[in-house]
XYZ file of C-alpha atoms in Angstrom:
602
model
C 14.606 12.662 16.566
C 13.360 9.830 14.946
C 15.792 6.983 13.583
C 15.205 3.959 10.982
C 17.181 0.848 9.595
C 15.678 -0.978 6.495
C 14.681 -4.487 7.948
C 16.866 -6.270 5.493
C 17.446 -9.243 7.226
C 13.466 -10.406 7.673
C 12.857 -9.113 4.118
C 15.665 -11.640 2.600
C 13.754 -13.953 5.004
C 10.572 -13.846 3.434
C 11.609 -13.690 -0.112
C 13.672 -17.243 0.640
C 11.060 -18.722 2.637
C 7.449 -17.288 2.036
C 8.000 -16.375 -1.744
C 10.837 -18.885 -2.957
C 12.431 -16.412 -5.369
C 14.530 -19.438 -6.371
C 11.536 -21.298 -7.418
C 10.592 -19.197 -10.630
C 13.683 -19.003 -11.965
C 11.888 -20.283 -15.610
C 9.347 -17.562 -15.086
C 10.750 -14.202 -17.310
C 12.341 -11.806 -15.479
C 13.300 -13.555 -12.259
C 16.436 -15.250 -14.240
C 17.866 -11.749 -13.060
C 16.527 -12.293 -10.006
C 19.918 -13.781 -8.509
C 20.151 -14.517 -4.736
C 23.336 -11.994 -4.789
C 21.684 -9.525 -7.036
C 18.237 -9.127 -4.554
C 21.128 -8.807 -1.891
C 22.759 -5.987 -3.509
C 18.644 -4.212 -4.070
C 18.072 -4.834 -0.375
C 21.216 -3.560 0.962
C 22.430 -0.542 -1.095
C 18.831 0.463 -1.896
C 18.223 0.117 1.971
C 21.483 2.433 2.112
C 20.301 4.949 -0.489
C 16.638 5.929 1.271
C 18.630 5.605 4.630
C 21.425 8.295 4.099
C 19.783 10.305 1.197
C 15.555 10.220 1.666
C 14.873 9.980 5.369
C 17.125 12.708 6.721
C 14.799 14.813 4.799
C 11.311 13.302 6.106
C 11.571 15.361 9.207
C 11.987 18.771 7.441
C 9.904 17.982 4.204
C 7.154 17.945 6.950
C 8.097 20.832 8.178
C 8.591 22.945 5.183
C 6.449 21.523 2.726
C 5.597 22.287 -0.753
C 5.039 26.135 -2.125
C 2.871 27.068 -5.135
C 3.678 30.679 -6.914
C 2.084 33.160 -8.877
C 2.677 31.937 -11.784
C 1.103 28.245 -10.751
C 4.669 26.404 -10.527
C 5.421 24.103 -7.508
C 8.281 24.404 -5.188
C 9.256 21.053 -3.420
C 10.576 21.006 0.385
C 14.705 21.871 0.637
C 16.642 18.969 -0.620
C 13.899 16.897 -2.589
C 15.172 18.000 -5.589
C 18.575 17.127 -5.206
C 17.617 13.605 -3.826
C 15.350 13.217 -6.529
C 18.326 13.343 -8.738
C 20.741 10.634 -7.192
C 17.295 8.560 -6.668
C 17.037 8.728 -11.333
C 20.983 8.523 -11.505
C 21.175 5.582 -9.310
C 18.580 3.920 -11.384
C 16.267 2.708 -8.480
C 12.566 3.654 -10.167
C 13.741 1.408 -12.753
C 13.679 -2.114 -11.091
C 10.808 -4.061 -12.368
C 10.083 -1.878 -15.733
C 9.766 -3.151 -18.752
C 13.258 -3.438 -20.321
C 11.752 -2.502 -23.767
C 11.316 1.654 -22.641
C 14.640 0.974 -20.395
C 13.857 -0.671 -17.310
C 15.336 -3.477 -15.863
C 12.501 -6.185 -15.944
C 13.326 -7.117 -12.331
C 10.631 -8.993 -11.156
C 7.718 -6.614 -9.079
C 8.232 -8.640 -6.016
C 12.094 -7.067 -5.964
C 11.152 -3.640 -6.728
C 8.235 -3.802 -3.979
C 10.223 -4.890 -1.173
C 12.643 -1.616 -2.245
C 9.503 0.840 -2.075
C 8.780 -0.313 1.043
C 11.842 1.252 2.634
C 11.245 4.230 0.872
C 7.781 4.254 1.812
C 9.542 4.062 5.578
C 12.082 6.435 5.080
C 10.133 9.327 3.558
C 6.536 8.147 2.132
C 5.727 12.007 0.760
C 8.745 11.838 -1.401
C 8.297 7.944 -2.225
C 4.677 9.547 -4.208
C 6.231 11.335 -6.769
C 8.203 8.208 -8.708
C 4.752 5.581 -7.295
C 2.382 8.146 -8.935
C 4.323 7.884 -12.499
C 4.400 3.975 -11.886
C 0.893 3.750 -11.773
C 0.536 5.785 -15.025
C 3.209 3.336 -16.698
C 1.065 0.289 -16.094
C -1.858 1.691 -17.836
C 0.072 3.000 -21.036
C 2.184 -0.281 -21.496
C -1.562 -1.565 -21.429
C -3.442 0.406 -22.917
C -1.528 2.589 -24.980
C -0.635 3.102 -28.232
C 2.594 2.320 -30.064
C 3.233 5.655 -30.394
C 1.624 6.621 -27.276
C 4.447 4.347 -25.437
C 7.433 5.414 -27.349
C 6.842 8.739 -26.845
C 6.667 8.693 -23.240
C 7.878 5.655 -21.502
C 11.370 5.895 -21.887
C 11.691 9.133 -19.706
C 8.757 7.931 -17.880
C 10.561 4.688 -16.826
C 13.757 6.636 -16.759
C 12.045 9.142 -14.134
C 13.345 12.271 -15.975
C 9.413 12.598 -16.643
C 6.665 12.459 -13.831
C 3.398 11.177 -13.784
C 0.123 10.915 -12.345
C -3.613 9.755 -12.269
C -6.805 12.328 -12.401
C -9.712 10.588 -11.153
C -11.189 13.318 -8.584
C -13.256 16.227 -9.278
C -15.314 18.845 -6.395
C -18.464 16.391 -7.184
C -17.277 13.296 -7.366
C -15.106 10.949 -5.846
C -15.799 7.143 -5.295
C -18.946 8.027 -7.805
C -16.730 8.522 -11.102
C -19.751 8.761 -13.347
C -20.375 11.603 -11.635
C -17.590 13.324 -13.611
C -17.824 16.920 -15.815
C -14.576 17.356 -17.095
C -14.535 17.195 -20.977
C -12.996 16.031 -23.680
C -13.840 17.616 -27.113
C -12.136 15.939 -30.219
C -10.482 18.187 -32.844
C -9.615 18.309 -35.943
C -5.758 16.599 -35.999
C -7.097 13.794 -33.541
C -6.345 15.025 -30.534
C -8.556 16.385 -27.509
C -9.818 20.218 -25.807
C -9.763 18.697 -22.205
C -11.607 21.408 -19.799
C -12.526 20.844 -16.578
C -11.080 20.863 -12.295
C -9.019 17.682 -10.442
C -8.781 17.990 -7.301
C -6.320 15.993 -4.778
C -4.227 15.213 -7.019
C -0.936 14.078 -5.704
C 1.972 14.901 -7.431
C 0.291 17.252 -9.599
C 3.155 20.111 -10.098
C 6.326 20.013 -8.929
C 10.152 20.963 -9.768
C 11.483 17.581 -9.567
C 11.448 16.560 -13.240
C 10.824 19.076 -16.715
C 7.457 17.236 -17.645
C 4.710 15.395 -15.870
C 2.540 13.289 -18.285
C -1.366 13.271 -16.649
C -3.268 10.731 -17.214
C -7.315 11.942 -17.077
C -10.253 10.872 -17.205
C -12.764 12.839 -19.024
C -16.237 12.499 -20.799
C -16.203 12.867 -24.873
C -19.874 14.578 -26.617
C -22.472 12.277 -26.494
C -21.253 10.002 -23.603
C -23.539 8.564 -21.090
C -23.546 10.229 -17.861
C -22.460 7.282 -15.840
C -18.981 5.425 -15.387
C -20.033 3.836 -18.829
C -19.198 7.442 -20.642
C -15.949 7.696 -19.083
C -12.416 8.134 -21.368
C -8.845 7.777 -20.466
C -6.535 10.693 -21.750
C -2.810 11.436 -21.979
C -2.262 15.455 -21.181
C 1.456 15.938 -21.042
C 2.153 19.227 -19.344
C 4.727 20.488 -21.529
C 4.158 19.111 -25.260
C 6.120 16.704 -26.353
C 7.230 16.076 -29.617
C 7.891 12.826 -31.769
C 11.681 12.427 -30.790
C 10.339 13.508 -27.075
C 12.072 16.776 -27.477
C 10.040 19.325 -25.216
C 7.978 21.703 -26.410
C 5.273 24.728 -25.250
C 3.702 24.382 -21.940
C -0.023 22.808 -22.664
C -3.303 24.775 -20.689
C -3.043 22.897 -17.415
C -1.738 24.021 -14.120
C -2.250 23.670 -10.646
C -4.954 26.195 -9.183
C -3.650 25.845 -5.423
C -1.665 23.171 -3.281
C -4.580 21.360 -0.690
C -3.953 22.324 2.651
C -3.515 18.475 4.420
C -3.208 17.219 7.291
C -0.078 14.924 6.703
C 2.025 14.022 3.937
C 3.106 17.663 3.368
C 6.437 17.021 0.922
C 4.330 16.021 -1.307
C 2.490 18.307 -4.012
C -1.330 17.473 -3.370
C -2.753 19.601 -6.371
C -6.090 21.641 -7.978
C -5.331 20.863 -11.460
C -7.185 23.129 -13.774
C -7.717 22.382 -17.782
C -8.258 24.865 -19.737
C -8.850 23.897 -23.457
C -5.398 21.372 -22.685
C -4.618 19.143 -25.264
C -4.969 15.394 -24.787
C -4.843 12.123 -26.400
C -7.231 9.457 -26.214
C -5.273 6.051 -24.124
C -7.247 3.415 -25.589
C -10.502 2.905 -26.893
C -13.452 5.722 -26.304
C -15.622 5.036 -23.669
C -13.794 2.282 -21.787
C -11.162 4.483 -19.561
C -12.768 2.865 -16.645
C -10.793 -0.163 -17.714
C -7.860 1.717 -17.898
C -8.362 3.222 -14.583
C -8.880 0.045 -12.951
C -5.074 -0.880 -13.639
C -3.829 2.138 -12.110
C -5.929 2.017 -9.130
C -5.241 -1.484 -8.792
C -1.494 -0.696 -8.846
C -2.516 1.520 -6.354
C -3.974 -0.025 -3.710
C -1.374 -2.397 -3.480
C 0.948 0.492 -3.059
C -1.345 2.344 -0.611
C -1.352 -1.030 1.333
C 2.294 -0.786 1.383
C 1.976 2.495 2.570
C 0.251 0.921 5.636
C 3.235 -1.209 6.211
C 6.027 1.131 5.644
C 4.939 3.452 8.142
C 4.332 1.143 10.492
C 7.207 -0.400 10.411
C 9.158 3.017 10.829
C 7.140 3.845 13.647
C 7.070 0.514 15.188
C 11.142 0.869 15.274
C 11.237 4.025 17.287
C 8.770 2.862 19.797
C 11.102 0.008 20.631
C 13.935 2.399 20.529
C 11.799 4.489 22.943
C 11.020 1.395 25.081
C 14.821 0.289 25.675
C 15.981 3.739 26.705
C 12.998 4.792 28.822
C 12.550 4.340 32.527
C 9.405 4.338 34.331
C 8.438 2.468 37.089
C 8.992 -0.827 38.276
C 8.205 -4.259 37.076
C 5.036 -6.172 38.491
C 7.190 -8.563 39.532
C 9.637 -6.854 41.503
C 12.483 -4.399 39.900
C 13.958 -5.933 36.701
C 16.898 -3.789 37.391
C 17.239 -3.091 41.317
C 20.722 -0.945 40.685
C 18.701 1.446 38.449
C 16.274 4.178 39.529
C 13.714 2.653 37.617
C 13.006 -0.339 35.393
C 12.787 0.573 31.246
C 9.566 0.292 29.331
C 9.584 -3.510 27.804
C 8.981 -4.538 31.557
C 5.230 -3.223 31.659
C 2.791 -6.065 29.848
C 0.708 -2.974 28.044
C 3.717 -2.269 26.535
C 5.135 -4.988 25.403
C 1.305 -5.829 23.913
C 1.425 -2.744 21.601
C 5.179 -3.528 20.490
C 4.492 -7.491 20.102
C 1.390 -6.052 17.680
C 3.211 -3.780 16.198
C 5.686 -6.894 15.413
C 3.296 -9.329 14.636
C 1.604 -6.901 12.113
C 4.285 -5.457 10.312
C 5.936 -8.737 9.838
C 2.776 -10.663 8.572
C 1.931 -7.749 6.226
C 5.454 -7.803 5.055
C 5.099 -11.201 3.860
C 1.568 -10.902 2.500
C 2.574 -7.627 0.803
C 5.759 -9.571 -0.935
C 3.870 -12.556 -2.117
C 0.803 -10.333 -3.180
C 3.627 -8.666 -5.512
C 4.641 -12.388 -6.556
C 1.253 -13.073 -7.622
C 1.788 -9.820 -9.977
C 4.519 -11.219 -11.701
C 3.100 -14.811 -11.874
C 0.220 -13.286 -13.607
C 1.519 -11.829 -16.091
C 4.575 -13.970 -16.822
C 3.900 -17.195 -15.344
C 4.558 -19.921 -18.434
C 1.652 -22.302 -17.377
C -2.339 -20.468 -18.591
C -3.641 -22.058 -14.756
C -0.797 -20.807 -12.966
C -1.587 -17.244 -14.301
C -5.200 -17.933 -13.095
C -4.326 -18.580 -10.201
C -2.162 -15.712 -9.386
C -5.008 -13.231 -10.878
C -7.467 -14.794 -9.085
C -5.493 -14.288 -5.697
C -4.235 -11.017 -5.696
C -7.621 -9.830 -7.452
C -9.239 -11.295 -4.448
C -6.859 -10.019 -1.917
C -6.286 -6.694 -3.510
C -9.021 -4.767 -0.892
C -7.365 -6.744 1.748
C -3.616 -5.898 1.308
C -5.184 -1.840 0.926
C -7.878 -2.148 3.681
C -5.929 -4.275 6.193
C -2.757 -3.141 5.627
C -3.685 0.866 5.985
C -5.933 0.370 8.698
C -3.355 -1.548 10.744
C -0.118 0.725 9.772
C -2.292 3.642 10.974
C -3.205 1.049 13.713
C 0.324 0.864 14.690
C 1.823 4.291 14.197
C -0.553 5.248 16.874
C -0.337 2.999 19.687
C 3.870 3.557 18.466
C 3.115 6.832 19.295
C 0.993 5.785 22.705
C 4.381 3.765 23.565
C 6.294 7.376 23.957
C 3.394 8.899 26.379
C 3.640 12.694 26.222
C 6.212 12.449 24.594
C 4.760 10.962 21.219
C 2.208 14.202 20.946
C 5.064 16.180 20.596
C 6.358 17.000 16.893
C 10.297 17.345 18.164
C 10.017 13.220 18.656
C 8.684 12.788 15.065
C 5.821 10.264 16.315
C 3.077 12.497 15.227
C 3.763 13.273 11.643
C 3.790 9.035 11.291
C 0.107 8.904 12.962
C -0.919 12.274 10.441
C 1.019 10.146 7.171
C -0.483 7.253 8.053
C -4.206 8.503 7.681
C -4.542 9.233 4.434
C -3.713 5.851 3.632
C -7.264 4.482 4.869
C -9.148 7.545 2.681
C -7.197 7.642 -0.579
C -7.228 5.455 -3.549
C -10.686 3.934 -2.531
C -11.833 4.361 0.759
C -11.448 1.164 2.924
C -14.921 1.341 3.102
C -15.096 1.201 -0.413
C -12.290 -1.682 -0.602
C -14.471 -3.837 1.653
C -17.202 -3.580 -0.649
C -15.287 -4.462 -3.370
C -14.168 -7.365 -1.879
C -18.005 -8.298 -0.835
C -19.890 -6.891 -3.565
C -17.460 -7.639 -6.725
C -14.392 -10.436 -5.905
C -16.547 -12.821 -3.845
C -18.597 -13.692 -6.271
C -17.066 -13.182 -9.384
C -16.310 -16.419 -11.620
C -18.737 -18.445 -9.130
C -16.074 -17.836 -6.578
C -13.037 -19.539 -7.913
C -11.268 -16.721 -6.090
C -11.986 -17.022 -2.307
C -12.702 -20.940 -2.428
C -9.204 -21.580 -3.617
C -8.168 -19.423 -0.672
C -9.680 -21.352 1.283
C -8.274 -24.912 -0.458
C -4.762 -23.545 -0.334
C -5.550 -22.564 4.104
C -6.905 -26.135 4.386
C -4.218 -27.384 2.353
C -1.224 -25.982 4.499
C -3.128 -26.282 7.786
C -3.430 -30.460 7.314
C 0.586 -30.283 6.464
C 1.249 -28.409 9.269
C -0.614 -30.024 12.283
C 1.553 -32.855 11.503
C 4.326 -31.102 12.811
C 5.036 -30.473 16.359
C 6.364 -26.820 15.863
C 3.092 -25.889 13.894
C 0.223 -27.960 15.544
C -0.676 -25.042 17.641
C -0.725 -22.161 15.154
C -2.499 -24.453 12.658
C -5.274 -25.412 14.530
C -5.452 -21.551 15.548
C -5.807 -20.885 11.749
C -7.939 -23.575 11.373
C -10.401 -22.094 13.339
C -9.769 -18.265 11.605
C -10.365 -19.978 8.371
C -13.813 -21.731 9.555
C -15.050 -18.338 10.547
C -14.063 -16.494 7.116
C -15.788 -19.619 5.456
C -19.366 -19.152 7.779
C -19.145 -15.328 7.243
C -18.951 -16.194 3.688
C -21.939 -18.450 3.467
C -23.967 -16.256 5.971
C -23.382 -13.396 3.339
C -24.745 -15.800 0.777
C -27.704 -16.718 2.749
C -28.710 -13.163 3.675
C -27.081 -11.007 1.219
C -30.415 -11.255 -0.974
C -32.815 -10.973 1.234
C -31.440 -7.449 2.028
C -28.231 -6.067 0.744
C -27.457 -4.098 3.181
C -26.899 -6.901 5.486
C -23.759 -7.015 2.834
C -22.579 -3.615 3.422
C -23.016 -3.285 7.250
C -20.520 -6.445 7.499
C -18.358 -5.654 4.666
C -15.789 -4.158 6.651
C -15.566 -6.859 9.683
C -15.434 -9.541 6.629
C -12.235 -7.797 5.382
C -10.576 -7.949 8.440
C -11.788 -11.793 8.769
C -10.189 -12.164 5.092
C -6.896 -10.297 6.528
C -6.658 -12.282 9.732
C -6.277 -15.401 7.587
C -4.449 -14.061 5.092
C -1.553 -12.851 7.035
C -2.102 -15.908 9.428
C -1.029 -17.849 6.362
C 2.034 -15.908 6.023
C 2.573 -16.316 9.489
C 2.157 -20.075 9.477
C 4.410 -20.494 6.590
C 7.225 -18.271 8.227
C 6.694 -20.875 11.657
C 7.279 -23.466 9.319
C 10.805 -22.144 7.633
C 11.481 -20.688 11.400
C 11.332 -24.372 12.965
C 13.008 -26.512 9.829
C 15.683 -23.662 10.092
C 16.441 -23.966 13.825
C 16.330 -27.813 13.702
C 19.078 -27.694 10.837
C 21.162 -24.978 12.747
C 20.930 -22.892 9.836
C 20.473 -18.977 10.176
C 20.196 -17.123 13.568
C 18.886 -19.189 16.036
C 17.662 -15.860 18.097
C 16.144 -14.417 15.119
C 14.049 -18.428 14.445
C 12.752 -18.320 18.388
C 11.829 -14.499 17.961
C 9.761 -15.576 14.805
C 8.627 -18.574 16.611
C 7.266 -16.934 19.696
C 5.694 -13.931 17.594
C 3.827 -16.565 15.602
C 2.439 -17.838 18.582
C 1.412 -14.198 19.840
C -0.266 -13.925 16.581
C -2.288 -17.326 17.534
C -2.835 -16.369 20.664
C -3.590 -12.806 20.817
C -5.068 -12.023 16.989
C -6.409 -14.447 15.257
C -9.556 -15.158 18.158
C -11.052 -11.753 16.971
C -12.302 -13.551 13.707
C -14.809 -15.191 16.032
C -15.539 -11.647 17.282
C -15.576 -10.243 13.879
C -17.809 -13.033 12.525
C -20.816 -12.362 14.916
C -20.692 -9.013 13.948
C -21.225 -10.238 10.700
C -23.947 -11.816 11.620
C -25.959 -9.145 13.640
C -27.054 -7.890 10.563
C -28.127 -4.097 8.770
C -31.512 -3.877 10.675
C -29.728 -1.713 13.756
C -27.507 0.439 11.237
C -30.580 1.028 9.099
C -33.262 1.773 11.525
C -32.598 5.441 12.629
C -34.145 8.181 10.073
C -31.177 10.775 9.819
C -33.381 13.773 11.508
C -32.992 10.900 15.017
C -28.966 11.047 14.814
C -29.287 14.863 15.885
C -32.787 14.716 17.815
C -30.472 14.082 21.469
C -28.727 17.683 20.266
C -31.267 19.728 19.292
C-alpha cells in the first residue's frame, strides 16, 4: 500500500528562502500571512489531506464515480463525507477574496496547501480547483449581481463549479464551437448544445454546481472572435441564493478514463438551459483565458503533486528492498543482500525524482507569488513585472511541470520492478493520474506554442529578456561565492543556450514558421531547465549562508547542497542537447506526405 507525508519542512523552506513571505508584508493580504499562521496551513492542512483525503485515493480509484437513470452522479465511498470536513474546516477558503467570505490569504499560501492535496488524492482535489477557476473569472468579469449571487457559497464550497470549453468538434480550436446561446425576453439565455470532458460536471458533493460556458449568441462570427461566456447554474438560484427548480442541463454519461477515476469526468447536455451572459458579448475568450490560466498553473501543480507522492514511495521501496549486491563489494555483508539505494540506476531515478520535485516546488511557489504581486503589489512596475513573469512562465510551470511529474511517477514506478505494474502497490494509478496532466487544459504541445508563438514576443519581449536580466543578475552574485561558483557557471551556460534558441527562433522563425513549431517543445524545456535552475541556485544560496551560520538542519543544508549540484551536473547539460534540436529545423518533420507514414505497412 502506498504511504505519503506532506513535505512540510522543504515547503517552509522555500517560502523563507526562495519567496521571502516576510518581504511583502506591505503588499495586501500577506499582513495575515504570519510566519506562525503559514505554520499552522502547512501543518494541520498537511494533517487534514493526510488522515481524511488520501486513505481514500486508493479506493476512489477503485470504485469510481456512478451515473443513474435519472442523470445524477454518485461519487466513490467516503468523498462525500470528506468533502464535508474539507468546507467545515474552511480549507477552499485560503486565498479568496474576503468580500464573498474568504480569507484573502495570499495565493502563494493556499497553493502550497493544494499541493498536498493534489498528493494525497488529486481526483478529489478537482472538484473544489474546478470551482476556483470559475471564481477567478466571475470576481473578474462578473456582474455585481452576478457575484453576490454566487460567490459566497461558491467561495464557501457549499456550491461547485466548473469550466465548459470542450465540445465532440472542437477542442484546442474553440472557434470551432456550436453550442448556442439564444437571448430571451427577461435578459437571460436558451443555452443548447453538448460538453464533453468536463470534469466535475455532476456530482453529490454539494446541492448546486454553477457552469460556466462558453457558447455562440445569433449573428456571431464563426471563429474564437464569436465566442460568449455564460453562467448556467444547475439548480436556479434565486436573489437571496435560496435554491430553486433544476435548470435543462445534465450529464449524458460519465467518460470512461484511463486515470483519475474519483473524479466525475462528464457529457454535459443543454437543453434550452438558462444562462446569463458573464461579461460583455462576444469577448468570453477573455474570460476564458483567466480560468485556463488559473488552470495551467494548477495542472502544473498537478505535475508536482504526483510526483512528489510517487517519488516518496519509491524511496520507501528503495530502503526496504533487497536485491543484489553493491558494485563495490556488499554494503551490508551480514545481510542476504544489499537494499536498492546501493545500485547507481537507482539512485539516478530517485536523485531526479528529488531534484525535480524540489525545483518545481519552488518554481511552482514563487510562480503563485508572482500572482499575488500582480494583482496587489503597491508599486504599477512591480505589478509588471510579476505579470510579465508568470505570463511568460505560465506554459512552462504546465508543460514542464506535467511532463516531468508524469516523468517521475514512472521511473517511481520503474524503481519497484514488477512490483510497480501491479495495482496492490498503488504505483500504477500515479503513472495513469499523472497523464492526463500533459493532455488537459491545453495540450503541452499547445503550451509550448504559446510560449513561442504568443509570450516571446509579446510587448517586444519585455517578458523573456527580463528573465534573462534577473539569470544574469543572480548568476554574477553568485560566482562570487565559493558554495555557488559551480552551479552558477552551470546556469550560466543553460541560460546562454535559452538566449541562442531564442535568437535562432528570431532569425528563422520567418523564413518558415514551422521551424517555430517543430522546436517549440525542446524550447520549453530549455525555458524550464533555467527556470527551475534558478530556483535551484537560489535554494544553494540560503542552503550554504544557512550551514555557515549553524542555523537549521545541517543534514537537510548538505542534502540540498549536493542535490543542487546533481541538478548541475546531471540536468542542466541537456539545454545544449535541447538547443541543437532547436536548431535542426522543420524541413525533416515536414518532408513526408502523410500517405509515406503508412507506405512501410501497407
Amino acid at each position: 500500500m502506498p504511504q505519503y507525508t506532506p513535505p512540510v519542512r522543504d515547503t517552509r523552506f522555500v517560502l523563507e528562502n526562495v519567496v521571502g513571505l516576510d518581504r511583502y508584508a506591505n503588499v495586501p493580504g500577506f499582513g495575515a500571512a504570519t510566519p506562525d499562521t503559514v505554520d499552522a496551513v502547512l501543518e494541520e492542512g498537511g494533517r487534514f489531506v493526510a488522515e481524511v483525503l488520501f486513505p481514500l485515493n486508493l479506493s476512489g480509484d477503485q470504485e469510481g464515480c456512478t451515473r443513474h437513470a435519472d442523470g445524477s452522479v454518485t461519487t466513490p465511498a467516503g468523498f462525500k463525507e470528506a468533502y464535508a470536513k474539507f468546507v467545515e474546516s474552511g480549507w477552499g477558503t485560503l486565498s479568496a477574496p474576503e468580500a464573498f467570505g474568504g480569507q484573502g490569504m495570499p495565493h502563494v499560501v493556499s497553493t502550497a496547501f493544494q499541493e498536498y492535496m493534489i498528493s494525497a488524492n488529486m481526483a478529489f482535489a478537482m472538484y473544489p480547483g474546478l470551482a476556483h477557476g470559475a471564481i477567478a473569472a466571475l470576481v473578474v468579469k462578473g456582474s455585481p449581481e452576478q457575484q453576490a449571487k454566487y460567490l459566497p457559497k461558491m467561495v464557501s464550497g457549499e456550491w461547485g463549479g466548473t469550466m465548459n470549453l470542450t465540445e465532440p468538434q472542437c477542442g484546442t480550436d474553440l472557434g470551432l464551437i456550436r453550442t448556442r446561446a439564444e437571448p430571451q425576453a427577461d435578459g437571460s439565455y436558451s443555452i443548447t448544445g453538448t460538453k464533453i470532458f468536463i470534469s466535475a460536471g455532476e456530482h453529490d458533493l454539494t446541492d448546486n454546481i454553477i457552469h460556466l460556458v462558453l457558447a455562440k449568441t445569433p449573428g456571431a462570427p464563426e471563429s474564437s472572435k464569436g465566442i460568449s461566456l455564460f453562467v448556467v447554474p444547475k439548480v436556479m438560484v434565486g436573489d437571496d441564493r435560496s435554491l430553486g427548480e433544476r435548470n435543462a442541463v445534465s450529464c449524458g454519461s460519465i467518460e470512461h478514463k484511463m486515470g483519475i477515476h474519483g473524479n466525475s469526468t462528464c457529457v454535459m447536455n443543454y437543453d434550452g438551459a438558462t444562462g446569463w451572459l458573464v461579461g460583455d458579448e462576444m469577448k468570453g475568450l477573455a474570460a476564458m483565458f483567466i480560468m485556463m490560466n488559473a488552470a495551467r498553473l494548477g495542472v502544473g501543480l498537478q505535475g508536482l503533486g504526483l510526483a512528489e507522492v510517487a517519488y516518496q514511495n519509491a524511496v520507501q521501496y528503495a530502503h526496504d528492498r533487497r536485491q543484489g549486491r553493491a558494485l563495490t563489494g556488499p554494503a551490508e555483508p551480514n545481510e542476504k543482500a544489499d537494499t536498492l539505494f546501493v545500485h547507481p540506476d537507482v539512485r539516478r531515478m530517485l536523485m531526479e525524482g528529488k531534484a525535480w520535485t524540489e525545483g518545481l516546488r519552488a518554481l511552482c511557489l514563487w510562480g503563485a507569488l508572482q500572482v499575488d504581486l500582480e494583482h496587489a503589489a503597491p508599486d504599477d512596475a512591480d505589478r509588471q513585472m510579476a505579470a510579465d513573469l508568470i505570463g511568460l512562465l505560465t506554459p512552462v510551470i504546465k508543460g514542464v511541470g506535467t511532463d516531468k511529474g508524469y516523468e517521475i511517477a514512472t521511473t517511481s514506478q520503474q524503481v519497484y520492478g514488477g512490483h510497480g505494474y501491479i495495482a496492490e502497490w498503488g504505483m500504477e494509478q500515479y503513472v495513469r493520474d499523472a497523464r492526463i496532466a500533459q493532455i488537459y487544459e491545453g495540450t503541452n504541445g499547445v503550451q509550448a506554442m504559446d510560449l513561442v508563438g504568443r509570450k516571446l514576443a509579446a510587448n517586444g519581449g519585455r517578458a523573456v529578456q527580463a528573465l534573462f536580466r534577473i539569470v544574469g543578475e543572480e548568476v554574477a552574485a553568485a560566482k562570487n561565492v565559493e558554495a555557488t561558483v559551480a552551479f552558477a557557471t552551470a546556469l550560466e551556460r543553460a541560460n546562454s543556450e535559452l538566449q541562442t534558441a531564442t535568437m535562432w527562433f528570431m532569425a528563422n522563425g520567418m523564413k518558415d514558421p514551422n521551424n517555430v513549431g517543430a522546436g517549440a517543445v525542446s524550447y520549453m524545456h530549455v525555458m524550464g531547465i533555467v527556470a527551475v535552475g534558478l530556483m535551484w541556485l537560489r535554494m544553494a544560496a540560503a542552503a550554504a549562508r544557512l550551514k555557515d551560520a549553524g542555523e537549521g538542519d545541517a543534514a537537510f543544508m548538505d542534502a540540498k547542497l549536493v542535490t543542487a549540484r546533481f541538478f548541475a551536473e546531471r540536468v542542466m547539460p541537456e539545454a545544449g542537447a535541447l538547443r541543437r534540436k532547436i536548431e535542426g529545423g522543420a524541413e525533416a518533420i515536414m518532408a513526408l506526405p502523410p500517405e509515406m507514414f503508412m507506405a512501410a505497412r501497407a
